[in-house]
mmCIF file of C-alpha atoms in Angstrom:
data_model
loop_
_atom_site.group_PDB
_atom_site.id
_atom_site.type_symbol
_atom_site.label_atom_id
_atom_site.label_comp_id
_atom_site.label_asym_id
_atom_site.label_seq_id
_atom_site.Cartn_x
_atom_site.Cartn_y
_atom_site.Cartn_z
ATOM 1 C CA MET A 140 0.060 -0.047 0.017
ATOM 2 C CA LYS A 141 1.234 3.551 -0.836
ATOM 3 C CA VAL A 142 -0.269 6.759 0.737
ATOM 4 C CA THR A 143 0.210 10.114 -0.840
ATOM 5 C CA PHE A 144 -0.690 13.105 1.176
ATOM 6 C CA LEU A 145 -2.476 15.302 -1.397
ATOM 7 C CA GLY A 146 -2.851 18.207 0.952
ATOM 8 C CA THR A 147 -1.994 18.585 4.570
ATOM 9 C CA GLY A 148 -3.627 21.997 5.398
ATOM 10 C CA THR A 149 -6.745 23.361 7.193
ATOM 11 C CA SER A 150 -9.664 25.026 5.480
ATOM 12 C CA GLN A 151 -7.829 28.018 4.374
ATOM 13 C CA GLY A 152 -4.622 26.427 3.415
ATOM 14 C CA ILE A 153 -1.262 27.813 3.758
ATOM 15 C CA PRO A 154 -0.423 30.443 2.904
ATOM 16 C CA VAL A 155 -3.564 32.164 4.047
ATOM 17 C CA ILE A 156 -4.862 34.688 1.621
ATOM 18 C CA GLY A 157 -3.799 38.365 2.633
ATOM 19 C CA SER A 158 -1.769 36.936 5.728
ATOM 20 C CA ASN A 159 1.655 38.254 6.617
ATOM 21 C CA HIS A 160 1.868 35.560 9.294
ATOM 22 C CA PRO A 161 5.633 34.495 9.104
ATOM 23 C CA VAL A 162 4.751 30.728 8.329
ATOM 24 C CA CYS A 163 2.597 32.056 5.507
ATOM 25 C CA ARG A 164 5.565 33.920 4.092
ATOM 26 C CA SER A 165 7.889 30.898 4.703
ATOM 27 C CA SER A 166 9.984 29.618 1.842
ATOM 28 C CA ASP A 167 10.141 26.074 3.036
ATOM 29 C CA PRO A 168 8.040 23.985 0.582
ATOM 30 C CA ARG A 169 6.671 21.945 3.363
ATOM 31 C CA ASP A 170 5.026 25.055 4.831
ATOM 32 C CA LYS A 171 2.735 25.398 1.871
ATOM 33 C CA ARG A 172 -0.207 23.337 2.507
ATOM 34 C CA LEU A 173 -3.369 22.574 0.173
ATOM 35 C CA ARG A 174 -6.532 21.476 1.520
ATOM 36 C CA VAL A 175 -6.527 18.295 3.315
ATOM 37 C CA SER A 176 -6.670 14.916 1.251
ATOM 38 C CA VAL A 177 -4.934 11.476 0.939
ATOM 39 C CA LEU A 178 -4.544 9.095 -1.997
ATOM 40 C CA ILE A 179 -4.360 5.395 -1.182
ATOM 41 C CA GLU A 180 -3.019 3.016 -3.702
ATOM 42 C CA VAL A 181 -3.861 -0.674 -2.705
ATOM 43 C CA ASP A 182 -4.522 -3.698 -4.748
ATOM 44 C CA GLU A 183 -4.099 -1.548 -7.991
ATOM 45 C CA LEU A 184 -6.897 0.817 -6.885
ATOM 46 C CA ASN A 185 -6.776 4.527 -6.424
ATOM 47 C CA ILE A 186 -8.840 5.468 -3.639
ATOM 48 C CA VAL A 187 -9.015 9.359 -2.619
ATOM 49 C CA ILE A 188 -10.194 10.338 0.982
ATOM 50 C CA ASP A 189 -11.989 13.890 0.423
ATOM 51 C CA CYS A 190 -12.245 15.912 -2.578
ATOM 52 C CA GLY A 191 -11.587 19.487 -1.677
ATOM 53 C CA PRO A 192 -11.180 22.705 -3.642
ATOM 54 C CA ASP A 193 -7.573 21.790 -4.545
ATOM 55 C CA PHE A 194 -8.502 18.513 -6.089
ATOM 56 C CA ARG A 195 -7.660 19.350 -9.594
ATOM 57 C CA GLN A 196 -4.395 20.675 -8.595
ATOM 58 C CA GLN A 197 -3.483 17.572 -6.437
ATOM 59 C CA MET A 198 -4.330 15.096 -9.303
ATOM 60 C CA LEU A 199 -2.049 17.040 -11.746
ATOM 61 C CA SER A 200 0.817 17.319 -9.184
ATOM 62 C CA ASN A 201 0.603 13.668 -8.665
ATOM 63 C CA GLN A 202 -0.165 12.537 -12.164
ATOM 64 C CA VAL A 203 -3.096 10.387 -10.891
ATOM 65 C CA GLN A 204 -4.314 8.421 -14.084
ATOM 66 C CA LYS A 205 -7.310 6.947 -12.651
ATOM 67 C CA LEU A 206 -9.971 7.227 -9.813
ATOM 68 C CA ASP A 207 -11.580 4.178 -8.429
ATOM 69 C CA ALA A 208 -13.410 5.792 -5.580
ATOM 70 C CA ILE A 209 -13.669 8.789 -3.157
ATOM 71 C CA LEU A 210 -14.478 8.381 0.430
ATOM 72 C CA PHE A 211 -15.958 11.348 2.128
ATOM 73 C CA THR A 212 -15.270 11.971 5.855
ATOM 74 C CA HIS A 213 -17.785 14.631 6.170
ATOM 75 C CA GLU A 214 -19.649 17.661 4.235
ATOM 76 C CA HIS A 215 -17.518 20.595 4.843
ATOM 77 C CA SER A 216 -16.338 22.648 1.793
ATOM 78 C CA ASP A 217 -12.758 22.095 2.294
ATOM 79 C CA HIS A 218 -13.563 18.327 1.957
ATOM 80 C CA THR A 219 -15.998 18.238 -0.902
ATOM 81 C CA VAL A 220 -16.225 21.231 -3.214
ATOM 82 C CA GLY A 221 -13.725 19.788 -5.713
ATOM 83 C CA LEU A 222 -16.408 17.243 -6.832
ATOM 84 C CA ASP A 223 -17.000 18.822 -10.218
ATOM 85 C CA ASP A 224 -13.429 18.181 -11.209
ATOM 86 C CA ILE A 225 -13.972 14.344 -11.456
ATOM 87 C CA ARG A 226 -15.138 15.189 -14.867
ATOM 88 C CA PRO A 227 -11.937 14.052 -16.656
ATOM 89 C CA TYR A 228 -11.960 10.700 -14.792
ATOM 90 C CA PHE A 229 -15.743 10.310 -15.489
ATOM 91 C CA PHE A 230 -15.316 10.855 -19.364
ATOM 92 C CA LYS A 231 -12.504 8.152 -19.379
ATOM 93 C CA GLN A 232 -14.062 5.530 -16.724
ATOM 94 C CA GLY A 233 -17.893 6.440 -16.429
ATOM 95 C CA ASP A 234 -19.763 7.014 -13.254
ATOM 96 C CA ILE A 235 -17.117 7.527 -10.230
ATOM 97 C CA PRO A 236 -18.054 5.608 -7.114
ATOM 98 C CA VAL A 237 -18.535 7.819 -3.994
ATOM 99 C CA TYR A 238 -18.832 6.722 -0.500
ATOM 100 C CA ALA A 239 -20.410 8.912 2.276
ATOM 101 C CA HIS A 240 -22.793 8.908 5.182
ATOM 102 C CA GLN A 241 -26.350 9.701 4.262
ATOM 103 C CA ARG A 242 -26.077 13.158 5.675
ATOM 104 C CA VAL A 243 -23.127 13.793 3.572
ATOM 105 C CA MET A 244 -24.694 12.385 0.504
ATOM 106 C CA ALA A 245 -27.693 14.578 0.992
ATOM 107 C CA SER A 246 -25.392 17.611 1.058
ATOM 108 C CA LEU A 247 -23.524 16.643 -2.026
ATOM 109 C CA GLN A 248 -26.911 16.120 -3.857
ATOM 110 C CA LYS A 249 -28.024 19.674 -2.728
ATOM 111 C CA ARG A 250 -24.682 21.451 -3.651
ATOM 112 C CA PHE A 251 -23.969 19.406 -6.942
ATOM 113 C CA ASP A 252 -27.542 18.710 -8.048
ATOM 114 C CA TYR A 253 -26.460 18.717 -11.729
ATOM 115 C CA ILE A 254 -23.984 15.649 -11.082
ATOM 116 C CA PHE A 255 -26.722 13.750 -9.256
ATOM 117 C CA ASP A 256 -29.740 14.528 -11.726
ATOM 118 C CA SER A 257 -31.252 11.484 -13.255
ATOM 119 C CA GLU A 258 -33.439 13.393 -15.608
ATOM 120 C CA ASN A 259 -32.563 16.077 -18.209
ATOM 121 C CA LYS A 260 -28.995 15.880 -17.183
ATOM 122 C CA TYR A 261 -26.661 18.654 -18.493
ATOM 123 C CA PRO A 262 -24.506 17.644 -21.141
ATOM 124 C CA GLY A 263 -20.892 17.242 -19.922
ATOM 125 C CA ALA A 264 -21.814 16.907 -16.232
ATOM 126 C CA PRO A 265 -20.183 14.112 -14.455
ATOM 127 C CA SER A 266 -22.013 11.239 -12.806
ATOM 128 C CA VAL A 267 -21.360 9.152 -9.680
ATOM 129 C CA GLN A 268 -22.242 5.985 -7.993
ATOM 130 C CA GLU A 269 -23.720 6.563 -4.879
ATOM 131 C CA HIS A 270 -22.843 4.306 -1.799
ATOM 132 C CA VAL A 271 -24.255 5.331 1.476
ATOM 133 C CA ILE A 272 -22.111 4.123 4.348
ATOM 134 C CA THR A 273 -22.824 3.550 8.112
ATOM 135 C CA ASN A 274 -20.610 2.938 10.827
ATOM 136 C CA THR A 275 -19.895 -0.606 9.658
ATOM 137 C CA ALA A 276 -17.131 -2.097 7.507
ATOM 138 C CA PHE A 277 -17.620 -2.164 3.633
ATOM 139 C CA THR A 278 -15.686 -2.925 0.610
ATOM 140 C CA VAL A 279 -14.454 -0.969 -2.355
ATOM 141 C CA LYS A 280 -13.841 -3.628 -5.169
ATOM 142 C CA GLY A 281 -12.704 -6.057 -2.659
ATOM 143 C CA VAL A 282 -10.664 -3.832 -0.355
ATOM 144 C CA ASN A 283 -12.153 -3.974 3.183
ATOM 145 C CA ILE A 284 -12.764 -0.476 5.002
ATOM 146 C CA ILE A 285 -13.553 0.069 8.446
ATOM 147 C CA PRO A 286 -15.147 3.527 9.258
ATOM 148 C CA VAL A 287 -14.003 5.214 12.466
ATOM 149 C CA GLU A 288 -16.691 7.746 13.879
ATOM 150 C CA VAL A 289 -15.311 10.759 15.485
ATOM 151 C CA MET A 290 -16.932 14.022 16.501
ATOM 152 C CA HIS A 291 -15.769 17.528 15.108
ATOM 153 C CA ASN A 292 -17.618 19.558 17.636
ATOM 154 C CA ARG A 293 -21.062 18.476 16.944
ATOM 155 C CA VAL A 294 -20.566 17.132 13.368
ATOM 156 C CA GLN A 295 -20.265 13.403 12.898
ATOM 157 C CA VAL A 296 -17.148 12.673 10.748
ATOM 158 C CA PHE A 297 -15.790 9.277 9.484
ATOM 159 C CA GLY A 298 -12.268 8.368 9.557
ATOM 160 C CA PHE A 299 -11.153 5.149 7.761
ATOM 161 C CA ARG A 300 -9.096 2.239 8.632
ATOM 162 C CA ILE A 301 -7.561 0.135 5.608
ATOM 163 C CA ARG A 302 -5.552 -2.866 6.691
ATOM 164 C CA ASP A 303 -2.711 -1.395 8.927
ATOM 165 C CA PHE A 304 -3.457 2.119 7.857
ATOM 166 C CA ALA A 305 -5.789 4.625 9.442
ATOM 167 C CA TYR A 306 -6.634 8.104 8.556
ATOM 168 C CA ILE A 307 -8.532 10.444 11.011
ATOM 169 C CA THR A 308 -9.180 14.240 10.210
ATOM 170 C CA ASP A 309 -11.314 17.041 11.919
ATOM 171 C CA ALA A 310 -11.669 15.014 15.095
ATOM 172 C CA LYS A 311 -12.202 16.479 18.449
ATOM 173 C CA ILE A 312 -13.771 13.528 20.429
ATOM 174 C CA VAL A 313 -13.210 9.929 19.757
ATOM 175 C CA GLU A 314 -15.068 7.499 22.026
ATOM 176 C CA GLU A 315 -13.505 4.410 23.503
ATOM 177 C CA GLU A 316 -15.221 1.974 21.021
ATOM 178 C CA GLU A 317 -14.119 3.871 18.076
ATOM 179 C CA ALA A 318 -10.566 4.138 19.257
ATOM 180 C CA GLU A 319 -10.537 0.388 19.683
ATOM 181 C CA LYS A 320 -10.882 -0.036 15.961
ATOM 182 C CA LEU A 321 -7.388 1.558 15.532
ATOM 183 C CA LYS A 322 -5.522 -0.459 17.827
ATOM 184 C CA GLY A 323 -2.856 -2.525 16.065
ATOM 185 C CA VAL A 324 -2.425 -0.127 13.075
ATOM 186 C CA ASP A 325 1.151 0.336 11.815
ATOM 187 C CA VAL A 326 0.491 3.983 10.728
ATOM 188 C CA LEU A 327 -1.995 6.642 11.936
ATOM 189 C CA VAL A 328 -2.783 9.915 10.462
ATOM 190 C CA VAL A 329 -4.488 12.254 12.669
ATOM 191 C CA ASN A 330 -5.268 16.088 12.837
ATOM 192 C CA ALA A 331 -3.298 18.562 14.767
ATOM 193 C CA LEU A 332 -4.570 22.042 13.961
ATOM 194 C CA ARG A 333 -2.292 24.138 16.286
ATOM 195 C CA LYS A 334 -0.956 24.305 19.594
ATOM 196 C CA GLU A 335 -3.618 26.316 21.444
ATOM 197 C CA PRO A 336 -6.928 24.509 22.104
ATOM 198 C CA HIS A 337 -9.776 24.610 19.515
ATOM 199 C CA HIS A 338 -13.331 24.029 19.857
ATOM 200 C CA SER A 339 -13.805 21.367 17.061
ATOM 201 C CA HIS A 340 -10.085 20.071 16.247
ATOM 202 C CA PHE A 341 -7.385 18.175 18.217
ATOM 203 C CA ASN A 342 -4.729 20.522 19.102
ATOM 204 C CA LEU A 343 -0.982 19.360 19.161
ATOM 205 C CA GLU A 344 -1.067 18.132 22.673
ATOM 206 C CA GLU A 345 -4.321 16.301 22.215
ATOM 207 C CA ALA A 346 -3.369 14.650 18.951
ATOM 208 C CA LEU A 347 -0.127 13.385 20.733
ATOM 209 C CA ASP A 348 -2.135 11.996 23.628
ATOM 210 C CA PHE A 349 -4.311 10.318 21.056
ATOM 211 C CA ILE A 350 -1.365 8.881 19.261
ATOM 212 C CA GLN A 351 0.152 7.696 22.703
ATOM 213 C CA LYS A 352 -3.059 5.942 23.198
ATOM 214 C CA ILE A 353 -3.274 4.086 20.143
ATOM 215 C CA LYS A 354 0.543 3.265 19.842
ATOM 216 C CA PRO A 355 1.032 2.833 16.126
ATOM 217 C CA GLU A 356 4.447 2.219 14.927
ATOM 218 C CA LYS A 357 4.313 5.581 13.018
ATOM 219 C CA ALA A 358 2.056 8.660 13.222
ATOM 220 C CA PHE A 359 1.646 11.668 10.828
ATOM 221 C CA LEU A 360 -0.073 14.808 11.544
ATOM 222 C CA THR A 361 -2.212 16.568 9.173
ATOM 223 C CA HIS A 362 -4.967 19.333 8.737
ATOM 224 C CA ILE A 363 -2.559 21.728 9.869
ATOM 225 C CA SER A 364 -2.856 25.513 10.241
ATOM 226 C CA HIS A 365 -0.164 28.150 10.047
ATOM 227 C CA LEU A 366 -0.587 28.608 13.807
ATOM 228 C CA LEU A 367 1.005 25.388 14.473
ATOM 229 C CA GLY A 368 4.284 26.961 13.498
ATOM 230 C CA PHE A 369 7.136 26.077 10.866
ATOM 231 C CA HIS A 370 7.431 22.723 9.785
ATOM 232 C CA GLU A 371 11.138 22.212 10.723
ATOM 233 C CA GLU A 372 10.758 23.835 14.177
ATOM 234 C CA VAL A 373 7.613 21.763 15.187
ATOM 235 C CA GLN A 374 9.157 18.565 13.554
ATOM 236 C CA ALA A 375 12.222 18.919 16.019
ATOM 237 C CA GLN A 376 9.925 19.015 19.040
ATOM 238 C CA LEU A 377 8.068 15.821 18.142
ATOM 239 C CA PRO A 378 8.331 12.401 19.697
ATOM 240 C CA PRO A 379 10.701 10.048 17.484
ATOM 241 C CA ASN A 380 7.664 8.096 15.760
ATOM 242 C CA VAL A 381 5.593 11.115 14.918
ATOM 243 C CA TYR A 382 5.998 13.269 11.961
ATOM 244 C CA LEU A 383 4.415 16.408 10.521
ATOM 245 C CA ALA A 384 3.123 15.240 7.033
ATOM 246 C CA TYR A 385 3.420 17.578 4.168
ATOM 247 C CA ASP A 386 2.041 17.992 0.745
ATOM 248 C CA ASN A 387 2.986 15.242 -1.623
ATOM 249 C CA LEU A 388 4.799 13.147 0.819
ATOM 250 C CA GLN A 389 4.487 9.332 -0.119
ATOM 251 C CA ILE A 390 4.812 6.555 2.460
ATOM 252 C CA GLU A 391 4.726 2.700 1.932
ATOM 253 C CA ILE A 392 2.952 0.414 4.208
#
């Protein structure tokens, strides 16, 4: 399995528009972060988690030739509004499979009604195969996926475990029975917005505590804002098995 971090930033990305914050002016390419998403290559499948506003750029940068499925964590814009840019894949492959909670699917149907239309469909609009998921395991073309339910303040969010890899974003609360689903993973990805507490995201301390609880061999932090600090400086302060993810980082599992 190969995982590519397509984007590791929070909803505004880094640099933030109009900001003169030192991290936003950094020349280190690891401090430039698109909106959060990952590509998982497993059993010759390309599975993307979330499809945000930078989706087109991410697919071009990583030369992704096909798209077998999109898994949606939740409906917020930084995770969904790139859906129209599946069109080139649709033209090559046909309907693109998407997997989401019923609430998230309803949001997508409202925001992208022309994609989901079954009558009088606009020529050139892409189409999708809808797969509503619940908090039970499902498969994507033979690959078993375990949803992990977390809370993003009052918004339910799905993380996903695929074999020995798990991806959690936008988490603030993870109940014990959901955390148990993550035990034994080799690699855990989890959000760490900034150092100061936040009402709907893990801060750095909470993310590190959660990693210590799960005890993966390696952990990577994502969904990072400029307020966390410079990549190089933050990385130097992390435990030996914890890494700041950065855009276009690839790991093998």
